[in-house]
Tab-separated table of C-alpha atoms and ligand atoms in Angstrom:
chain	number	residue	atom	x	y	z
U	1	UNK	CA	20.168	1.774	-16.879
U	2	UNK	CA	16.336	2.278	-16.991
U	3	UNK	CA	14.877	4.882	-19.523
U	4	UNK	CA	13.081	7.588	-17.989
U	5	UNK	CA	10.676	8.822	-19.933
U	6	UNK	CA	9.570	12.059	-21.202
U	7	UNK	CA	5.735	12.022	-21.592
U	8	UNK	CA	3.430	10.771	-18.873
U	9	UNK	CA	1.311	7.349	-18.440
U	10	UNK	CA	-2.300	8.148	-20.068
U	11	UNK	CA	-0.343	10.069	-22.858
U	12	UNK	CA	1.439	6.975	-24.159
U	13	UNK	CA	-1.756	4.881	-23.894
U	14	UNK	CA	-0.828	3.244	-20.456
U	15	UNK	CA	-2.591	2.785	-17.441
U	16	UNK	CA	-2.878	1.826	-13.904
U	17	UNK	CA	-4.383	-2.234	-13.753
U	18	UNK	CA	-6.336	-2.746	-10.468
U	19	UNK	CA	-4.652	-5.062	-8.366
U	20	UNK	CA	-6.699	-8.281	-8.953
U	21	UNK	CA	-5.347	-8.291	-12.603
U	22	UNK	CA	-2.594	-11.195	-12.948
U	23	UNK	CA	0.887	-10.036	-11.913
U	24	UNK	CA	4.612	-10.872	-12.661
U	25	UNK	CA	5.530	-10.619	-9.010
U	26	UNK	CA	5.704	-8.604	-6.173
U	27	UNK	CA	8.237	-6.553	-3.840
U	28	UNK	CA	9.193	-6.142	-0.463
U	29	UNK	CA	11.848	-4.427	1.514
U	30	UNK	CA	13.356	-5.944	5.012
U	31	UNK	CA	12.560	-4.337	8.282
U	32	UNK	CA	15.700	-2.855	10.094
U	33	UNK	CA	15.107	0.534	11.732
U	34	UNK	CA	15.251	0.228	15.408
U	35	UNK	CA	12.949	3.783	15.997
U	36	UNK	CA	9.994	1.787	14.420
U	37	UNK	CA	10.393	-1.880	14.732
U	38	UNK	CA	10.542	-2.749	18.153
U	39	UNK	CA	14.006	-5.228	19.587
U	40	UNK	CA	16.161	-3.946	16.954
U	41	UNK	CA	13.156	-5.169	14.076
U	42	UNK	CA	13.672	-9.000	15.281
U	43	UNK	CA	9.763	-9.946	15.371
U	44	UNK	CA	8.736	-7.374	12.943
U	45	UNK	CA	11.386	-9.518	10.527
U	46	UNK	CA	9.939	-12.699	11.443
U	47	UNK	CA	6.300	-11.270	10.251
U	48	UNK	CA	7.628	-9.793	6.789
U	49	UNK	CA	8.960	-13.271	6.895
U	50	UNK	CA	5.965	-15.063	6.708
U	51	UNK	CA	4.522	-12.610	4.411
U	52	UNK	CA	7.075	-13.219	2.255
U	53	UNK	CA	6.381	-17.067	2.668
U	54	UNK	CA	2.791	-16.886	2.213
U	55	UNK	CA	2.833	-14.242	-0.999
U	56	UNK	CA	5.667	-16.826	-2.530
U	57	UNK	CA	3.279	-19.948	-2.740
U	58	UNK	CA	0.948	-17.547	-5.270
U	59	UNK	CA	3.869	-15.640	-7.200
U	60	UNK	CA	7.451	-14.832	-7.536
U	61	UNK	CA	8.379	-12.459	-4.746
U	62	UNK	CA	11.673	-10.215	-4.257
U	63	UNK	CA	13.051	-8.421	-1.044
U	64	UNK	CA	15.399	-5.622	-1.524
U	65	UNK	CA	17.591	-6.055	2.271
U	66	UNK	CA	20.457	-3.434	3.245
U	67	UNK	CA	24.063	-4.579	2.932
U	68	UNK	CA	23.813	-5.215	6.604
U	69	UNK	CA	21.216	-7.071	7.034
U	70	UNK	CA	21.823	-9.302	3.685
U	71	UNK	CA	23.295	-12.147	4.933
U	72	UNK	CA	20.877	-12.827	8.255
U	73	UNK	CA	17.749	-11.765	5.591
U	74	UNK	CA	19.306	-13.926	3.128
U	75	UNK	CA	19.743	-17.235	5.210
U	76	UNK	CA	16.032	-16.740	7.170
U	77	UNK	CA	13.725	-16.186	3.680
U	78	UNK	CA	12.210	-19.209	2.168
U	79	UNK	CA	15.304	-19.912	-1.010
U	80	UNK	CA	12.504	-19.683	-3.229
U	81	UNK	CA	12.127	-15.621	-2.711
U	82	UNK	CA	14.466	-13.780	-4.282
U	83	UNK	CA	16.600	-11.497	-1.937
U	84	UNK	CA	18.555	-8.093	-3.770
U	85	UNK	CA	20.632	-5.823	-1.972
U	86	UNK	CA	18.760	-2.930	-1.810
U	87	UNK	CA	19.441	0.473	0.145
U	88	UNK	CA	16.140	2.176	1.796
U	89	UNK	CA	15.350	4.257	5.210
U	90	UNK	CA	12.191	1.948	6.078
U	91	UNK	CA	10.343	-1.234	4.300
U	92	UNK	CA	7.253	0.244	3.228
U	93	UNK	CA	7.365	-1.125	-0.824
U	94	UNK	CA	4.093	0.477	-1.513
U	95	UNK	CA	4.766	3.489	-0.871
U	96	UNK	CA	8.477	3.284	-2.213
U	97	UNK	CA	8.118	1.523	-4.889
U	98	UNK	CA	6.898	2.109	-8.050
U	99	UNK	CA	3.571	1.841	-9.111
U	100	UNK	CA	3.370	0.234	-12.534
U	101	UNK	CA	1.102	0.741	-15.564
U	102	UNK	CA	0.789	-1.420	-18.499
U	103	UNK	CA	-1.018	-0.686	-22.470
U	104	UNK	CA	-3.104	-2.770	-24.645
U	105	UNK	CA	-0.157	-4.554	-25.958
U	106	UNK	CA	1.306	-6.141	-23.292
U	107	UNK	CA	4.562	-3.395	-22.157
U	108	UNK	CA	4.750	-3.044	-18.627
U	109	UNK	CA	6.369	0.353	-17.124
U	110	UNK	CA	6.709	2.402	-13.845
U	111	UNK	CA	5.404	5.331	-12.187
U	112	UNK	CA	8.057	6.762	-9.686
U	113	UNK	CA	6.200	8.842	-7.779
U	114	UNK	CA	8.173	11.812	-5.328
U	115	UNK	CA	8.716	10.429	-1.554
U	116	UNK	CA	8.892	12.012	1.294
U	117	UNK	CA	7.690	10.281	4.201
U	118	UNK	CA	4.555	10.908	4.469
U	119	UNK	CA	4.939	14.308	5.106
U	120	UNK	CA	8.407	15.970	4.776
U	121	UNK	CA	9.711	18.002	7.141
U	122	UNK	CA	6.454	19.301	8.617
U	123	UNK	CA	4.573	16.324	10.028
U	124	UNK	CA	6.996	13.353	7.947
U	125	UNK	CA	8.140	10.388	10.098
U	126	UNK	CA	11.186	10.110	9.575
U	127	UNK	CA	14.183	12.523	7.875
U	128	UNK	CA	15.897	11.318	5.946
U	129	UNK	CA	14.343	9.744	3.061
U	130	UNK	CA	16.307	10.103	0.152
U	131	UNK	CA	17.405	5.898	0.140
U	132	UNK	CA	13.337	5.467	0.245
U	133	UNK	CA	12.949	8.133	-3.044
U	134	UNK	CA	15.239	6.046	-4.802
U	135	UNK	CA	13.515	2.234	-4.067
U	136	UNK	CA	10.939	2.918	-7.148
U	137	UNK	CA	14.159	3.519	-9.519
U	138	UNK	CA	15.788	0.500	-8.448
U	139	UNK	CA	12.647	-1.907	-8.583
U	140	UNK	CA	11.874	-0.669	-11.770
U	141	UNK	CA	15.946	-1.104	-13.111
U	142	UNK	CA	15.890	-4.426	-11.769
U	143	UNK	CA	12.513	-5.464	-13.312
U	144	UNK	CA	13.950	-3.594	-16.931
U	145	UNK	CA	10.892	-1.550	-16.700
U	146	UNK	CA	10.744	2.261	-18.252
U	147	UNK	CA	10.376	4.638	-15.737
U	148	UNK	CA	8.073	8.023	-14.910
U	149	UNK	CA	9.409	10.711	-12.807
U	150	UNK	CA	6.310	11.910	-12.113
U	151	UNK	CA	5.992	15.145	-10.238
U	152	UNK	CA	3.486	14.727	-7.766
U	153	UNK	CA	4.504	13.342	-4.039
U	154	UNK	CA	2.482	10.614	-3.724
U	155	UNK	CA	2.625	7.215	-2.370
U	156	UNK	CA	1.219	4.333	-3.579
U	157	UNK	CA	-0.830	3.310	-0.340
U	158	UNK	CA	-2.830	6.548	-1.166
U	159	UNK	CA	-4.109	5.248	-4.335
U	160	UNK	CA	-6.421	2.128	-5.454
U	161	UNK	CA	-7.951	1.863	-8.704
U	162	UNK	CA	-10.452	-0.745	-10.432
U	163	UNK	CA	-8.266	-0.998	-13.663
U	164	UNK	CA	-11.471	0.337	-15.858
U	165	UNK	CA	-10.384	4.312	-15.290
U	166	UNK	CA	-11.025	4.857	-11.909
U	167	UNK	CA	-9.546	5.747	-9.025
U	168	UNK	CA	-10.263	5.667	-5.256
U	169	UNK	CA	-8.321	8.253	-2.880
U	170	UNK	CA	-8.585	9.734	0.248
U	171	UNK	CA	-9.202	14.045	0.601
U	172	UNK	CA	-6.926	13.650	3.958
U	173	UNK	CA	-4.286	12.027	2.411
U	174	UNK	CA	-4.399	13.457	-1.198
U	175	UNK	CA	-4.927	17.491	-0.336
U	176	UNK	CA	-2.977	17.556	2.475
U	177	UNK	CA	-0.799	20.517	3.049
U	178	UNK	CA	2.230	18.196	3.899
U	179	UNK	CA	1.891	16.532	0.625
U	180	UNK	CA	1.716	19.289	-2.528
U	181	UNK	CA	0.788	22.089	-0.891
U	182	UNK	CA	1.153	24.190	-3.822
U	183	UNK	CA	-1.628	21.910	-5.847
U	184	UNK	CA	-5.539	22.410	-6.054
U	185	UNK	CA	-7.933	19.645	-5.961
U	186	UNK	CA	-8.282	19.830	-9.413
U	187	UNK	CA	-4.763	19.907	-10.007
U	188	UNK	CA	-3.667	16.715	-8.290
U	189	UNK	CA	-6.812	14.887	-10.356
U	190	UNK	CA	-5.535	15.922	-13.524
U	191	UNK	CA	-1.825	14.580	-12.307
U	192	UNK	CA	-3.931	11.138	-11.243
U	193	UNK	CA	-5.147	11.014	-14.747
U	194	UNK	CA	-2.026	11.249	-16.352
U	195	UNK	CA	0.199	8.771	-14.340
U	196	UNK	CA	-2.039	6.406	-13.571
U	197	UNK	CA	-4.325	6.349	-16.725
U	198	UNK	CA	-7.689	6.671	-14.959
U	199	UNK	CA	-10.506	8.848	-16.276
U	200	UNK	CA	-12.492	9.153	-12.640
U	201	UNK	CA	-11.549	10.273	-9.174
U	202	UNK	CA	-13.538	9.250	-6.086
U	203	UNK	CA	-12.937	11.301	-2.992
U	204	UNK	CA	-13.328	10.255	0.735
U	205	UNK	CA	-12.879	11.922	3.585
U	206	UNK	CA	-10.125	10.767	6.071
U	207	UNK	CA	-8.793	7.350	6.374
U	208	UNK	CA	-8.103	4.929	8.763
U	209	UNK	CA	-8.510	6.945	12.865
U	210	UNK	CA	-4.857	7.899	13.619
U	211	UNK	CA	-3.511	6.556	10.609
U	212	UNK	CA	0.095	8.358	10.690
U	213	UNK	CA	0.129	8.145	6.619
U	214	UNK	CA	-2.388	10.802	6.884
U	215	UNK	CA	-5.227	8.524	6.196
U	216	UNK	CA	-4.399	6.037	3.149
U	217	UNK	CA	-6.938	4.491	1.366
U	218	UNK	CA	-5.688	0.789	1.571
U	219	UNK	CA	-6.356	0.933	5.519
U	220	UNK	CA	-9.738	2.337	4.492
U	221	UNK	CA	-11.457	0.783	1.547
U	222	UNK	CA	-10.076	-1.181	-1.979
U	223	UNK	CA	-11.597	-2.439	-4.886
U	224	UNK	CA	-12.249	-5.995	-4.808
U	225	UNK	CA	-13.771	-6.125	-8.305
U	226	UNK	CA	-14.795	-3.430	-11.003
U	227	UNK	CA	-18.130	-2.013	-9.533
U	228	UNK	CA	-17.208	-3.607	-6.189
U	229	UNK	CA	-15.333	-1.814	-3.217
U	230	UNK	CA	-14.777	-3.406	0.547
U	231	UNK	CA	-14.964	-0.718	3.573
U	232	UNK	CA	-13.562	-1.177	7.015
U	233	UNK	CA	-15.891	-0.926	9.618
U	234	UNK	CA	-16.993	-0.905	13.220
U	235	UNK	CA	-20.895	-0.499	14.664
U	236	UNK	CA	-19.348	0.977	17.136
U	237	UNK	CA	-20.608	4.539	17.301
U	238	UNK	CA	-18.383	6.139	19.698
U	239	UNK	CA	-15.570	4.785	18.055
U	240	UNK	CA	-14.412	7.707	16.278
U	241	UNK	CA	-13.753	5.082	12.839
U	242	UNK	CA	-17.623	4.962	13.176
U	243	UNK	CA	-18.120	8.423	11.718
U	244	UNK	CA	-15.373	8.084	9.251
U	245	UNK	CA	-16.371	4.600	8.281
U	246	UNK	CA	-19.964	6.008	7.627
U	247	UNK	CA	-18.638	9.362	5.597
U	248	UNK	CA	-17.334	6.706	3.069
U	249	UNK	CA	-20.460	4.566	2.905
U	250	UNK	CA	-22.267	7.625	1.953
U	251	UNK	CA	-20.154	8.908	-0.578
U	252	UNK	CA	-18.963	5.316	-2.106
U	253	UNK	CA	-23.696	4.897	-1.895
U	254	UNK	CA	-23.239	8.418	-3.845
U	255	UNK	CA	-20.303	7.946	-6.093
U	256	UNK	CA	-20.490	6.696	-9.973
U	257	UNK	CA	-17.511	4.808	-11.575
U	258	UNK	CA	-15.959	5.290	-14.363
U	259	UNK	CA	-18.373	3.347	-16.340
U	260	UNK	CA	-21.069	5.306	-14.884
U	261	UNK	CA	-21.773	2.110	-12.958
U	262	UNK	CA	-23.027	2.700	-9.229
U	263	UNK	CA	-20.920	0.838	-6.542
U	264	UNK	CA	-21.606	-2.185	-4.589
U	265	UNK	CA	-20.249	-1.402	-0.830
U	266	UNK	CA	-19.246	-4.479	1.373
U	267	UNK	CA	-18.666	-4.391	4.751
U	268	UNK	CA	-15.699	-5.458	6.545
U	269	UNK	CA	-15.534	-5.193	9.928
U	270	UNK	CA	-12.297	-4.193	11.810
U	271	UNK	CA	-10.437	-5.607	14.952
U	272	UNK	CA	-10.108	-4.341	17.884
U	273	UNK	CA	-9.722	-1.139	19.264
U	274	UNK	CA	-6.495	-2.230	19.194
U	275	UNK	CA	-3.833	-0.230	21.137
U	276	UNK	CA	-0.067	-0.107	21.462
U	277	UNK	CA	1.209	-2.168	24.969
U	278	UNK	CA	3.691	-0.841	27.094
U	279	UNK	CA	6.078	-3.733	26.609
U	280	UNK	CA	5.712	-3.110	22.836
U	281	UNK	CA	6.339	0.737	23.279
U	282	UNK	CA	9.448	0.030	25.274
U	283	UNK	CA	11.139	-1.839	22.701
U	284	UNK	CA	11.434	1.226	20.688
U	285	UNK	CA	15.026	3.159	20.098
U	286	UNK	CA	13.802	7.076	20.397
U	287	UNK	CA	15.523	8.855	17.902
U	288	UNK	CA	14.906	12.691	17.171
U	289	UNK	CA	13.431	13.295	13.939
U	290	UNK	CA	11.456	9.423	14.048
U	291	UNK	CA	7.602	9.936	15.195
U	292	UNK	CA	7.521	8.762	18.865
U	293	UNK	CA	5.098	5.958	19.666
U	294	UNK	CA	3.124	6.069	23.439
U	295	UNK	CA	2.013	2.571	25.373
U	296	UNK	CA	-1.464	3.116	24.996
U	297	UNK	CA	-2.380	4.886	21.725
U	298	UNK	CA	-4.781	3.443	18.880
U	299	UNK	CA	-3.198	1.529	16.516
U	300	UNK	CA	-4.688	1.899	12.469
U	301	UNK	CA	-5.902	-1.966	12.258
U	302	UNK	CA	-7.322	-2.485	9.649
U	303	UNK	CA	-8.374	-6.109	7.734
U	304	UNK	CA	-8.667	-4.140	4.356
U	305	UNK	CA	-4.763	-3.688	4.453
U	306	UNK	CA	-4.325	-7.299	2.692
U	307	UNK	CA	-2.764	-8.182	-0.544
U	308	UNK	CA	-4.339	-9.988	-3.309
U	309	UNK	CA	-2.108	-12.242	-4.737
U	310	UNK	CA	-2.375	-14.067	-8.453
U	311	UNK	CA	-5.334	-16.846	-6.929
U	312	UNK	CA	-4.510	-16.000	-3.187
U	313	UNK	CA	-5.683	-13.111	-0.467
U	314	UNK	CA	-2.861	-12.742	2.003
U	315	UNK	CA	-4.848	-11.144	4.741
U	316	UNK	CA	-3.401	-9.688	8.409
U	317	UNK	CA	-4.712	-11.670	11.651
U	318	UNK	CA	-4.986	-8.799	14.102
U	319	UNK	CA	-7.898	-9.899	16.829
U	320	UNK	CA	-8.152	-13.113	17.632
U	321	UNK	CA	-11.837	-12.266	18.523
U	322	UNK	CA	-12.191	-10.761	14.858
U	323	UNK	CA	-10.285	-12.963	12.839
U	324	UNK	CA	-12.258	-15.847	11.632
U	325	UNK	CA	-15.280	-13.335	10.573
U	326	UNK	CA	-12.664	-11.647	8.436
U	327	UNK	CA	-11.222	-14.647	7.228
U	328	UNK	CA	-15.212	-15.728	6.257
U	329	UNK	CA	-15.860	-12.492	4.504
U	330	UNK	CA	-12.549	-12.150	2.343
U	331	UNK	CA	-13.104	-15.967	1.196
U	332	UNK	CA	-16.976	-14.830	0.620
U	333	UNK	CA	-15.527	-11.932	-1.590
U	334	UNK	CA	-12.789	-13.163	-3.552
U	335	UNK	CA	-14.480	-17.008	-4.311
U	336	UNK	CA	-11.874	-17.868	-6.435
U	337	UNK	CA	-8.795	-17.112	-4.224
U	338	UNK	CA	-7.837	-18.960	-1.546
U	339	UNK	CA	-7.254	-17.005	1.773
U	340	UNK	CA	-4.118	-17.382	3.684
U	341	UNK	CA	-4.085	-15.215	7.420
U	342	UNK	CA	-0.466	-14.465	8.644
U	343	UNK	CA	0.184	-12.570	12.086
U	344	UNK	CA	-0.559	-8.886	11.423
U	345	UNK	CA	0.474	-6.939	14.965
U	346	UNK	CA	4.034	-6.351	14.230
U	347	UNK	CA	3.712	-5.213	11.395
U	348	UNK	CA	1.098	-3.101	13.021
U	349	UNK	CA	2.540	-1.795	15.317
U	350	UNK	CA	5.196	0.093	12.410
U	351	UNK	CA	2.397	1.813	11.452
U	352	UNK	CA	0.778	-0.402	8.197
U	353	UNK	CA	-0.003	-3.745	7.385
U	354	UNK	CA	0.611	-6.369	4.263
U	355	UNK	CA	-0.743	-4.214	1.834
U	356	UNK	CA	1.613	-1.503	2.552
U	357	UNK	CA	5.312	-3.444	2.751
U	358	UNK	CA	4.029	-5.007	-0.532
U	359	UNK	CA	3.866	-4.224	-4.191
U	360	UNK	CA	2.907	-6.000	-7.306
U	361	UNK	CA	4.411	-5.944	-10.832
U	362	UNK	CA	1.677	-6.132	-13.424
U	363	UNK	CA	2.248	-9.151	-15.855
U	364	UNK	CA	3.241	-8.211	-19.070
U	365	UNK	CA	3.849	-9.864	-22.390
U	366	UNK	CA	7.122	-7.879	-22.738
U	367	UNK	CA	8.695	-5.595	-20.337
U	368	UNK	CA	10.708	-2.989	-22.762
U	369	UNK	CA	9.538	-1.193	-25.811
U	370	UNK	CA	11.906	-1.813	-28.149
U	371	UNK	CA	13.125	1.801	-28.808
U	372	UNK	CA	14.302	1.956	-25.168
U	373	UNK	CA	18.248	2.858	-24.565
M	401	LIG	O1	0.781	2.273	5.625
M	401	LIG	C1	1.678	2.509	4.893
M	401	LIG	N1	1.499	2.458	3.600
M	401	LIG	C2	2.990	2.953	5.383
M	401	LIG	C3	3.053	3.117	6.818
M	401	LIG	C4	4.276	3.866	7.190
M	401	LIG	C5	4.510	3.872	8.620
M	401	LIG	C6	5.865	4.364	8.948
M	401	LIG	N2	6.141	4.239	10.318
């Protein structure tokens, strides 16, 4: 069984790498729930799928499926992913899994950060969520990685960081009252500090317009480089992103890092408006307790929700309108990656994109200190 440990991250001389560092792999879990994946998760599988597919030709991947999905799940992925048994309520691996940290000397180890649904009981989608609390712990036995209980509920779509001590959150996500309402400002910095090893919090305002994670800040902005940070966007003024796109570019114009280092800001416009069709919306099960979904209502889309893969971008393609443009300005930012698009909506239309049903284990020159039981 993993060790939990006692101290915290920044204590033991860990911290957080940014996500461009080189990894070991990555994670995913397989869509099933038939309240948020429309036809009982059919097309929404076929999309992981090809996630899955396109991550795999850059690194090793794994996909934790339930016992009774395992066999279809098992026979569609490519053989070369690895496929566990896994239990879980939903498939969102960033925000279930852990988020690891690594230390000058190679050890890799996890943060297992408290779940609950984006929300709980007041505002949450879904209830319950104790299979989802217990993904990180899993991953992390799996991978023979130590593990952090930390205390804060927290999600790791909420948090970016350049992987030089700072960190880039959201003020909608991070201080809201669903979340750890007990907990000042101040208080959940000093918690980012210690689990995640960073030295430097930059606030933004809200995230992503009707973003039902409460505005997470890899639908809003990421680092794509230390001093370098890529922010959705629309000229659009009476888009209501326009305001919220514009709040960040102010504050990321405003913001130092942790190097004292001012920020470069690029631009990457989003698809869209993009909205929920009816035929979509009908292939939803209503269950009480699940967040309904309405034909009709704005969808987060987002091109800043991709993953960045050891020499690849896996990027969604949302618009066919929008796509190439994106396409263009990932390959212009990330020269030395080569960009791969895979069909975003379905995925979408669960409420995230790649970045979010994804999550990357740091490479590490040795995954257990030797002390560990
Ligand atoms: O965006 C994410 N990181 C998770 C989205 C959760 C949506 C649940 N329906």
């Amino acid at each position: 069984m993993t060790h939990t440990l006692a101290g915290t991250p920044a204590a033991d001389g860990f911290r957080m790498p940014a996500e461009f560092e080189p990894h070991a792999g990555s994670w995913m879990l397989w869509p099933e729930r038939p309240d948020n994946w429309r036809e009982a998760a059919r097309p929404a599988q076929l999309a992981f799928l090809q996630v899955a597919a396109a991550i795999a030709q850059f690194e090793p991947v794994t996909v934790g499926v339930s016992t009774a999905h395992y066999t279809a799940a098992r026979a569609l992925l490519p053989e070369r992913v690895r496929v566990v048994e896994m239990a879980h309520d939903d498939s969102w691996m960033r925000d279930v899994g852990p988020t690891c940290v690594v230390n000058g000397r190679g050890a890799v180890r996890g943060v297992d950060w408290r779940f609950n649904a984006w929300g709980g009981l007041a505002g949450g989608l879904y209830f319950p969520w104790d299979q989802d609390d217990l993904v990180a712990r899993k991953v992390l036995d799996i991978e023979r990685l130590e593990r952090y209980r930390a205390p804060l509920v927290n999600e790791g779509g909420a948090i970016h960081v350049d992987g030089q001590g700072t960190a880039l959150v959201t003020e909608e996500c991070l201080l809201n009252a669903n979340r750890n309402p007990h907990l000042e400002r101040s208080e959940v910095e000093r918690q980012l500090r210690d689990y995640l090893g960073v030295s430097h919090i930059i606030w933004l305002g809200k995230g992503v317009f009707n973003d039902e994670t409460d505005g997470h800040i890899d639908n809003l902005a990421c680092f794509v480089r230390p001093g370098e940070v890529c922010l959705t966007w629309t000229d659009r003024r009476r888009d209501p992103q326009h305001a919220i796109s514009l709040d960040a570019w102010e504050r990321l114009h405003e913001a130092r890092d942790a190097r004292g280092r001012r920020l470069k800001v690029r631009r990457l416009p989003m698809p869209g408006p993009l909205t929920l069709h009816a035929r979509e919306a009908t292939g939803l099960v209503a269950r009480e307790g699940t967040r309904a979904r309405a034909a009709g209502e704005r969808l987060a889309a987002s091109y800043v929700n991709f993953y960045i893969a050891n020499g690849g971008i896996v990027m969604p393609l949302l618009d066919a309108r929008t796509d190439r443009a994106a396409a263009q300005r990932l390959k212009r930012l990330f020269p030395a990656r080569r960009v791969v698009g895979v069909p975003g909506r379905e995925i979408l239309l669960g409420g995230g994109n790649i970045h979010c049903i994804t999550q990357q284990v740091p490479s590490g020159t040795r995954t257990r200190s030797p002390s560990a039981t």
